[in-house]
Amino acid sequence: MSTIPTATISRLVTYLRILGQLESVGVKKTSSDHLAEEAQVSAFQVRKDLAYFGRFGTRGAGYSVPTLRRELSRILGLTRPWNVAIVGMGHLGHALAGYSSFEQYDFSFSLKAFFDKDPAKVGRKVLDTEIRHPRELPRVVSEKGIDIGFVTVPRAAAQGVADQLVAAGIKGILNFAPTLLNVPNEIHVEPVDFLVGLKRLSFYIQNPQLKEEFA
Amino acid sequence: MSTIPTATISRLVTYLRILGQLESVGVKKTSSDHLAEEAQVSAFQVRKDLAYFGRFGTRGAGYSVPTLRRELSRILGLTRPWNVAIVGMGHLGHALAGYSSFEQYDFSFSLKAFFDKDPAKVGRKVLDTEIRHPRELPRVVSEKGIDIGFVTVPRAAAQGVADQLVAAGIKGILNFAPTLLNVPNEIHVEPVDFLVGLKRLSFYIQNPQLKEEFA
């Protein structure tokens, strides 16, 4: 298990999305060729990615859509609920708290706590939960079993918040601040950067003749 | 130019980010091997991706970092400014309007207009610009030369907003609503989905022994 490229993990997320779409239209079997075409990689890549985690499907018979979907969910850790705290209840924190599609996907993330250091915000309620001061992070993380912190503070405050989250015992960070975070090796930080999508969009506007190649 | 996979475009964005990092620490030359390692693909893939757009670098001598960076910026359409309208001035629209890192990257997107159908919001100012009703989209898009629309309305309203943006003449959409949008073939829609990052994070929390493999 020690040599799995991070790009494989990204592709597993893509395969899982494709399997979900297939299942939603009643398709029961699929193949590495089909997954490859939808994900825009080679069929060899699909088989190699899956082979890191065991044997799926039968040679010549392809994959069972519900089985492979369930297995990928398990591999990605999506069959257990994750408890989330949002730190930074500005517009972005509130937008995420109101994100209505949280429960529609085939995994469950539960927003358990909200933090902001602004005294005007502390004590206000979001989703029936009081916003708390970050100094309460250690107690709340422990009491509510928080696994993941969303960092939604401005860039200049992000490292300080990451330090507080790590000290409080969270396991991973989804970082919305446009800056790199230094954390201990055992904590994973996943950056969220909408500018990547904006750059792709820029390319396609610039090159409209490529429109027919879009996935 | 007609068979470029969308995955190539995503990788060009990644190569550009890596080149920016190299340039920021003063590195002048790089190789397909180094770009491949940083991007977690094969060196063959790097060369193949670049070959769609011409010849870069010299066999055996690698690539000039500033030259390749400039060329990729040009290919991606990042050397010209893009004018953006945000439709949906809830928390997410406001968060994006306040996104402070817009100008720090090597491309320029300019927020030119804001729209919301809520009468309580129409007329309020964001970044010194009045929020307008979407019925004014055709005039404003034309007058301000808007290229790109950010869709930041709830899921149920997203298709209607996309239709209005298309009718008003925009060229591309960055879609933050958790739903697929139907648009004419010549318009590109780029979805933004932070749940992908959350699923990757879930995997790494579930499999902490893989931490040393993180990029």
Coordinates of C-alpha atoms in Angstrom, one line a residue:
Chain A
M1 CA 0.0 0.0 0.0
S2 CA 3.0 2.3 0.3
T3 CA 3.5 3.4 -3.3
I4 CA 0.0 4.6 -4.3
P5 CA 0.3 7.9 -6.3
T6 CA -2.0 10.7 -5.2
A7 CA -3.2 10.9 -8.8
T8 CA -4.6 7.4 -8.3
I9 CA -6.7 8.7 -5.4
S10 CA -8.0 11.6 -7.6
R11 CA -8.9 9.1 -10.3
L12 CA -10.7 6.8 -7.8
V13 CA -12.9 9.7 -6.9
T14 CA -13.6 10.2 -10.6
Y15 CA -14.4 6.5 -11.1
L16 CA -16.8 6.6 -8.2
R17 CA -18.6 9.5 -9.7
I18 CA -18.9 7.7 -13.0
L19 CA -20.2 4.5 -11.2
G20 CA -22.8 6.6 -9.4
Q21 CA -24.0 8.0 -12.7
L22 CA -24.2 4.5 -14.2
E23 CA -26.1 3.2 -11.3
S24 CA -28.5 6.2 -11.3
V25 CA -29.6 5.2 -14.9
G26 CA -29.8 1.5 -14.0
V27 CA -26.6 0.2 -15.6
K28 CA -25.4 -2.9 -13.8
K29 CA -22.1 -3.9 -15.5
T30 CA -19.2 -1.8 -16.8
S31 CA -15.7 -2.3 -18.1
S32 CA -12.3 -0.7 -17.7
D33 CA -12.7 0.5 -21.3
H34 CA -15.9 2.4 -20.4
L35 CA -14.5 3.8 -17.2
A36 CA -11.4 4.8 -19.0
E37 CA -13.3 6.6 -21.7
E38 CA -15.5 8.5 -19.2
A39 CA -12.4 9.4 -17.1
Q40 CA -10.3 10.2 -20.1
V41 CA -7.5 7.9 -19.2
S42 CA -6.3 4.6 -20.6
A43 CA -8.0 1.3 -19.7
F44 CA -4.6 0.1 -18.5
Q45 CA -4.5 3.0 -16.1
V46 CA -8.0 2.1 -14.7
R47 CA -6.9 -1.5 -14.1
K48 CA -3.6 -0.4 -12.6
D49 CA -5.4 2.1 -10.2
L50 CA -7.8 -0.6 -9.1
A51 CA -5.1 -3.2 -8.7
Y52 CA -3.5 -1.3 -5.8
F53 CA -6.5 -2.3 -3.8
G54 CA -7.2 -5.8 -4.8
R55 CA -9.0 -7.7 -7.5
F56 CA -12.3 -6.4 -8.8
G57 CA -14.4 -7.9 -11.6
T58 CA -13.8 -10.9 -13.7
R59 CA -11.6 -11.1 -16.8
G60 CA -13.8 -10.7 -19.8
A61 CA -16.9 -10.0 -17.7
G62 CA -16.1 -6.5 -16.5
Y63 CA -17.2 -5.0 -13.2
S64 CA -20.4 -5.1 -11.3
V65 CA -21.4 -1.4 -11.0
P66 CA -22.9 -1.6 -7.4
T67 CA -20.1 -3.8 -6.1
L68 CA -17.3 -1.7 -7.5
R69 CA -19.0 1.4 -6.3
R70 CA -19.4 0.0 -2.8
E71 CA -15.7 -1.1 -2.8
L72 CA -14.5 2.3 -3.9
S73 CA -16.6 4.0 -1.3
R74 CA -15.0 1.7 1.3
I75 CA -11.5 2.4 0.0
L76 CA -12.0 6.1 0.0
G77 CA -13.3 6.0 3.6
L78 CA -16.8 7.2 2.6
T79 CA -18.8 4.5 4.3
R80 CA -18.3 6.1 7.7
P81 CA -19.5 9.5 8.8
W82 CA -16.9 12.3 9.2
N83 CA -17.4 15.1 11.7
V84 CA -16.4 18.5 10.5
A85 CA -15.7 21.9 12.1
I86 CA -15.6 25.1 10.1
V87 CA -13.2 27.7 11.3
G88 CA -13.9 31.2 9.9
M89 CA -17.6 32.1 9.7
G90 CA -17.3 34.8 7.1
H91 CA -19.2 34.5 3.8
L92 CA -17.4 31.4 2.8
G93 CA -17.9 29.6 6.1
H94 CA -21.6 30.5 5.9
A95 CA -21.8 29.4 2.3
L96 CA -20.4 26.0 3.2
A97 CA -22.7 25.7 6.2
G98 CA -25.6 26.2 3.9
Y99 CA -24.3 23.9 1.2
S100 CA -27.5 22.0 0.6
S101 CA -26.0 19.0 -1.2
F102 CA -24.0 17.7 1.7
E103 CA -26.2 14.7 2.4
Q104 CA -27.2 13.9 -1.2
Y105 CA -23.9 12.2 -2.0
D106 CA -23.0 8.6 -1.1
F107 CA -21.1 9.7 1.9
S108 CA -21.8 11.6 5.0
F109 CA -20.1 14.6 6.4
S110 CA -21.6 16.2 9.4
L111 CA -21.1 19.8 10.3
K112 CA -20.7 19.6 14.1
A113 CA -19.1 22.9 15.1
F114 CA -18.4 26.5 13.9
F115 CA -15.7 28.8 15.1
D116 CA -14.8 32.5 14.7
K117 CA -12.7 34.8 16.8
D118 CA -14.9 37.8 16.1
P119 CA -16.7 38.5 19.4
A120 CA -19.7 39.8 17.4
K121 CA -20.1 36.4 15.9
V122 CA -19.4 34.2 18.9
G123 CA -22.7 32.9 20.4
R124 CA -24.7 33.4 17.2
K125 CA -26.4 30.3 15.9
V126 CA -25.7 28.5 12.6
L127 CA -27.7 25.4 11.8
D128 CA -28.8 25.4 15.5
T129 CA -25.3 25.4 16.7
E130 CA -23.6 28.3 18.5
I131 CA -20.5 29.8 16.9
R132 CA -17.6 29.5 19.4
H133 CA -14.3 31.1 19.9
P134 CA -11.3 29.1 18.6
R135 CA -9.9 28.9 22.1
E136 CA -12.6 26.3 22.7
L137 CA -11.3 24.1 19.9
P138 CA -9.6 21.5 22.0
R139 CA -12.6 20.8 24.2
V140 CA -15.2 20.9 21.3
V141 CA -13.0 18.7 19.0
S142 CA -12.7 16.2 21.8
E143 CA -16.3 16.3 22.9
K144 CA -17.9 16.1 19.4
G145 CA -15.3 13.8 17.9
I146 CA -14.3 16.3 15.1
D147 CA -12.2 14.6 12.4
I148 CA -11.8 17.4 9.8
G149 CA -11.4 21.2 9.9
F150 CA -12.4 23.5 7.1
V151 CA -10.1 26.5 7.1
T152 CA -12.2 29.4 5.7
V153 CA -10.3 32.4 7.3
P154 CA -8.3 35.0 5.3
R155 CA -4.8 34.0 4.1
A156 CA -3.0 35.8 6.9
A157 CA -4.9 33.9 9.6
A158 CA -4.8 30.5 8.0
Q159 CA -1.6 29.1 9.5
G160 CA -2.6 30.1 13.0
V161 CA -5.9 28.4 12.6
A162 CA -4.2 25.3 11.2
D163 CA -1.9 25.2 14.2
Q164 CA -4.9 25.4 16.6
L165 CA -6.7 22.6 14.7
V166 CA -3.7 20.4 14.9
A167 CA -3.2 21.1 18.6
A168 CA -6.9 20.3 19.2
G169 CA -6.4 16.9 17.6
I170 CA -8.1 16.9 14.2
K171 CA -6.9 14.5 11.5
G172 CA -7.2 16.5 8.3
I173 CA -7.8 19.9 6.9
L174 CA -9.7 21.1 3.9
N175 CA -7.9 24.4 3.2
F176 CA -9.9 27.1 1.3
A177 CA -7.3 29.9 2.1
P178 CA -5.0 30.7 -0.8
T179 CA -1.8 29.7 1.0
L180 CA 0.2 26.6 1.8
L181 CA -0.2 25.3 5.4
N182 CA 2.7 23.8 7.4
V183 CA 1.4 20.9 9.5
P184 CA 3.0 17.8 11.1
N185 CA 3.5 14.9 8.7
E186 CA 0.6 12.8 10.1
I187 CA -2.0 15.5 9.2
H188 CA -3.3 15.7 5.7
V189 CA -4.1 19.1 4.1
E190 CA -6.2 19.1 1.0
P191 CA -6.3 22.5 -0.8
V192 CA -9.4 23.7 -2.5
D193 CA -8.6 26.1 -5.4
F194 CA -11.4 27.2 -7.8
L195 CA -8.8 29.0 -9.9
V196 CA -7.9 25.7 -11.5
G197 CA -11.4 25.5 -13.0
L198 CA -11.2 29.1 -14.0
K199 CA -7.9 28.5 -15.9
R200 CA -9.4 25.5 -17.7
L201 CA -12.4 27.6 -18.6
S202 CA -10.1 30.3 -20.0
F203 CA -8.5 27.7 -22.3
Y204 CA -11.8 26.5 -23.7
I205 CA -13.1 30.1 -24.3
Q206 CA -9.8 30.8 -26.1
N207 CA -10.1 27.7 -28.2
P208 CA -13.8 27.2 -29.0
Q209 CA -13.0 24.9 -31.9
L210 CA -12.1 22.2 -29.2
K211 CA -15.6 22.3 -27.8
E212 CA -16.5 18.9 -29.3
E213 CA -13.7 17.3 -27.2
F214 CA -15.3 18.2 -23.9
A215 CA -16.1 15.5 -21.5
Chain B
M1 CA -5.8 20.8 -32.5
S2 CA -9.1 18.8 -32.6
T3 CA -8.1 15.8 -30.4
I4 CA -6.7 17.3 -27.3
P5 CA -8.1 15.5 -24.2
T6 CA -9.5 17.6 -21.4
A7 CA -7.2 15.8 -19.1
T8 CA -4.3 17.4 -21.0
I9 CA -5.7 20.8 -20.2
S10 CA -5.9 20.0 -16.5
R11 CA -2.3 18.8 -16.6
L12 CA -1.2 22.1 -18.4
V13 CA -2.6 24.0 -15.4
T14 CA -0.6 21.8 -13.1
Y15 CA 2.6 22.2 -15.2
L16 CA 2.1 26.0 -15.1
R17 CA 1.7 25.9 -11.3
I18 CA 5.0 23.9 -11.0
L19 CA 6.8 26.3 -13.4
G20 CA 5.6 29.2 -11.3
Q21 CA 7.0 27.5 -8.1
L22 CA 10.3 26.9 -9.9
E23 CA 10.6 30.4 -11.1
S24 CA 9.8 31.8 -7.7
V25 CA 12.8 30.0 -6.3
G26 CA 15.1 31.1 -9.1
V27 CA 15.2 27.9 -11.1
K28 CA 15.8 28.6 -14.8
K29 CA 15.8 25.2 -16.5
T30 CA 13.7 22.1 -16.0
S31 CA 13.0 18.8 -17.7
S32 CA 10.1 16.6 -18.6
D33 CA 11.4 14.2 -15.9
H34 CA 11.1 16.9 -13.2
L35 CA 7.7 18.1 -14.4
A36 CA 6.5 14.5 -14.5
E37 CA 7.7 13.8 -11.0
E38 CA 6.1 16.9 -9.6
A39 CA 2.8 16.3 -11.5
Q40 CA 2.8 12.6 -10.8
V41 CA 2.6 11.5 -14.4
S42 CA 5.1 9.9 -16.7
A43 CA 7.7 12.0 -18.6
F44 CA 6.2 10.6 -21.8
Q45 CA 2.9 12.1 -20.8
V46 CA 4.5 15.5 -20.2
R47 CA 6.1 15.5 -23.6
K48 CA 2.9 14.3 -25.3
D49 CA 0.8 17.0 -23.6
L50 CA 3.2 19.7 -24.7
A51 CA 3.5 18.3 -28.2
Y52 CA -0.1 19.1 -29.0
F53 CA 0.9 22.8 -28.9
G54 CA 4.2 22.8 -30.7
R55 CA 7.9 22.2 -29.9
F56 CA 9.3 23.4 -26.6
G57 CA 12.8 23.0 -25.3
T58 CA 15.7 21.3 -26.9
R59 CA 16.5 17.6 -26.8
G60 CA 18.9 16.9 -24.0
A61 CA 18.8 20.5 -22.7
G62 CA 15.4 20.5 -21.2
Y63 CA 13.0 23.5 -21.0
S64 CA 13.6 27.2 -20.1
V65 CA 11.3 27.8 -17.1
P66 CA 10.4 31.4 -18.0
T67 CA 9.8 30.5 -21.7
L68 CA 7.7 27.5 -21.1
R69 CA 5.7 29.3 -18.4
R70 CA 5.0 32.1 -20.8
E71 CA 4.0 29.7 -23.5
L72 CA 1.6 27.8 -21.3
S73 CA 0.1 31.0 -20.1
R74 CA -0.5 32.0 -23.7
I75 CA -2.0 28.5 -24.6
L76 CA -4.3 28.6 -21.6
G77 CA -5.5 32.1 -22.5
L78 CA -4.1 33.6 -19.3
T79 CA -2.3 36.5 -20.9
R80 CA -5.4 38.5 -21.6
P81 CA -7.8 39.8 -19.0
W82 CA -11.2 38.1 -18.6
N83 CA -14.2 40.0 -17.4
V84 CA -16.5 38.2 -14.9
A85 CA -20.0 38.6 -13.6
I86 CA -21.2 36.8 -10.5
V87 CA -24.9 35.8 -10.5
G88 CA -26.1 35.0 -7.0
M89 CA -25.0 37.3 -4.3
G90 CA -25.6 35.1 -1.3
H91 CA -22.7 34.1 0.9
L92 CA -20.8 32.3 -1.8
G93 CA -21.1 35.2 -4.3
H94 CA -19.9 37.6 -1.6
A95 CA -17.1 35.2 -0.6
L96 CA -15.9 35.1 -4.2
A97 CA -16.2 38.9 -4.6
G98 CA -13.9 39.2 -1.6
Y99 CA -11.5 36.6 -2.7
S100 CA -8.3 38.5 -2.1
S101 CA -5.9 36.4 -4.2
F102 CA -7.6 37.2 -7.5
E103 CA -4.8 39.4 -8.7
Q104 CA -1.8 37.6 -7.2
Y105 CA -1.7 34.9 -9.9
D106 CA -0.2 35.2 -13.3
F107 CA -3.4 35.9 -15.0
S108 CA -6.1 38.5 -14.5
F109 CA -9.8 38.1 -14.0
S110 CA -11.8 41.2 -13.3
L111 CA -15.1 41.2 -11.4
K112 CA -17.2 43.6 -13.5
A113 CA -20.8 43.0 -12.4
F114 CA -22.9 41.3 -9.7
F115 CA -26.5 40.1 -10.1
D116 CA -29.2 38.9 -7.7
K117 CA -32.9 38.7 -8.1
D118 CA -33.6 39.6 -4.5
P119 CA -35.1 43.1 -4.4
A120 CA -33.5 43.7 -1.0
K121 CA -30.0 43.2 -2.6
V122 CA -30.5 45.0 -5.9
G123 CA -28.9 48.4 -5.7
R124 CA -26.5 47.5 -2.8
K125 CA -22.9 48.0 -3.6
V126 CA -20.1 45.3 -3.7
L127 CA -16.6 46.4 -4.5
D128 CA -18.1 49.8 -5.5
T129 CA -20.4 48.2 -8.1
E130 CA -24.2 48.0 -7.7
I131 CA -25.8 44.6 -7.6
R132 CA -28.3 44.4 -10.5
H133 CA -31.3 42.4 -11.3
P134 CA -30.6 39.5 -13.8
R135 CA -33.1 41.1 -16.2
E136 CA -30.3 43.6 -16.9
L137 CA -27.8 40.9 -17.9
P138 CA -28.0 41.4 -21.7
R139 CA -27.3 45.1 -21.4
V140 CA -24.5 44.8 -18.8
V141 CA -22.8 41.9 -20.4
S142 CA -22.7 43.8 -23.7
E143 CA -21.6 47.2 -22.1
K144 CA -18.9 45.7 -19.9
G145 CA -17.7 43.0 -22.2
I146 CA -18.4 40.2 -19.8
D147 CA -16.8 36.9 -20.9
I148 CA -17.5 34.6 -17.9
G149 CA -20.4 34.1 -15.5
F150 CA -20.0 32.5 -12.1
V151 CA -23.2 30.7 -11.1
T152 CA -23.5 30.9 -7.3
V153 CA -27.3 30.5 -6.9
P154 CA -29.0 27.5 -5.3
R155 CA -29.3 24.3 -7.3
A156 CA -32.9 24.9 -8.2
A157 CA -32.2 28.3 -9.8
A158 CA -29.0 27.4 -11.6
Q159 CA -30.3 26.3 -15.0
G160 CA -32.5 29.4 -15.3
V161 CA -29.4 31.6 -14.6
A162 CA -27.3 29.6 -17.1
D163 CA -30.0 30.2 -19.7
Q164 CA -30.0 33.9 -18.9
L165 CA -26.2 34.1 -19.1
V166 CA -26.1 32.3 -22.4
A167 CA -28.9 34.5 -23.9
A168 CA -26.9 37.6 -22.7
G169 CA -23.9 36.4 -24.7
I170 CA -21.3 35.1 -22.2
K171 CA -18.7 32.6 -23.4
G172 CA -18.2 30.4 -20.4
I173 CA -19.6 29.5 -17.0
L174 CA -17.9 28.5 -13.8
N175 CA -20.7 26.6 -12.1
F176 CA -20.6 26.4 -8.3
A177 CA -24.1 25.0 -8.0
P178 CA -24.2 21.2 -7.4
T179 CA -26.1 20.3 -10.6
L180 CA -25.3 19.8 -14.3
L181 CA -26.2 22.7 -16.6
N182 CA -27.5 22.3 -20.1
V183 CA -26.0 24.9 -22.4
P184 CA -25.5 25.2 -26.2
N185 CA -22.5 23.3 -27.6
E186 CA -20.4 26.5 -28.1
I187 CA -20.5 27.5 -24.4
H188 CA -18.2 25.8 -21.9
V189 CA -19.2 25.0 -18.4
E190 CA -16.6 24.2 -15.8
P191 CA -18.0 22.7 -12.6
V192 CA -16.4 23.6 -9.2
D193 CA -16.9 20.8 -6.6
F194 CA -15.1 21.0 -3.3
L195 CA -16.5 17.6 -2.4
V196 CA -13.7 16.0 -4.6
G197 CA -11.1 17.4 -2.2
L198 CA -13.2 16.2 0.7
K199 CA -13.2 12.7 -0.6
R200 CA -9.5 12.7 -1.2
L201 CA -9.0 14.0 2.4
S202 CA -11.3 11.1 3.6
F203 CA -9.0 8.6 1.9
Y204 CA -5.9 10.0 3.5
I205 CA -7.4 10.1 7.0
Q206 CA -8.5 6.6 6.5
N207 CA -5.0 5.5 5.4
P208 CA -2.5 7.5 7.5
Q209 CA 0.3 5.1 6.6
L210 CA 0.3 6.6 3.1
K211 CA 1.1 10.0 4.4
E212 CA 4.7 9.9 3.1
E213 CA 3.4 9.5 -0.5
F214 CA 1.7 12.9 -0.5
A215 CA 2.7 15.3 -3.2

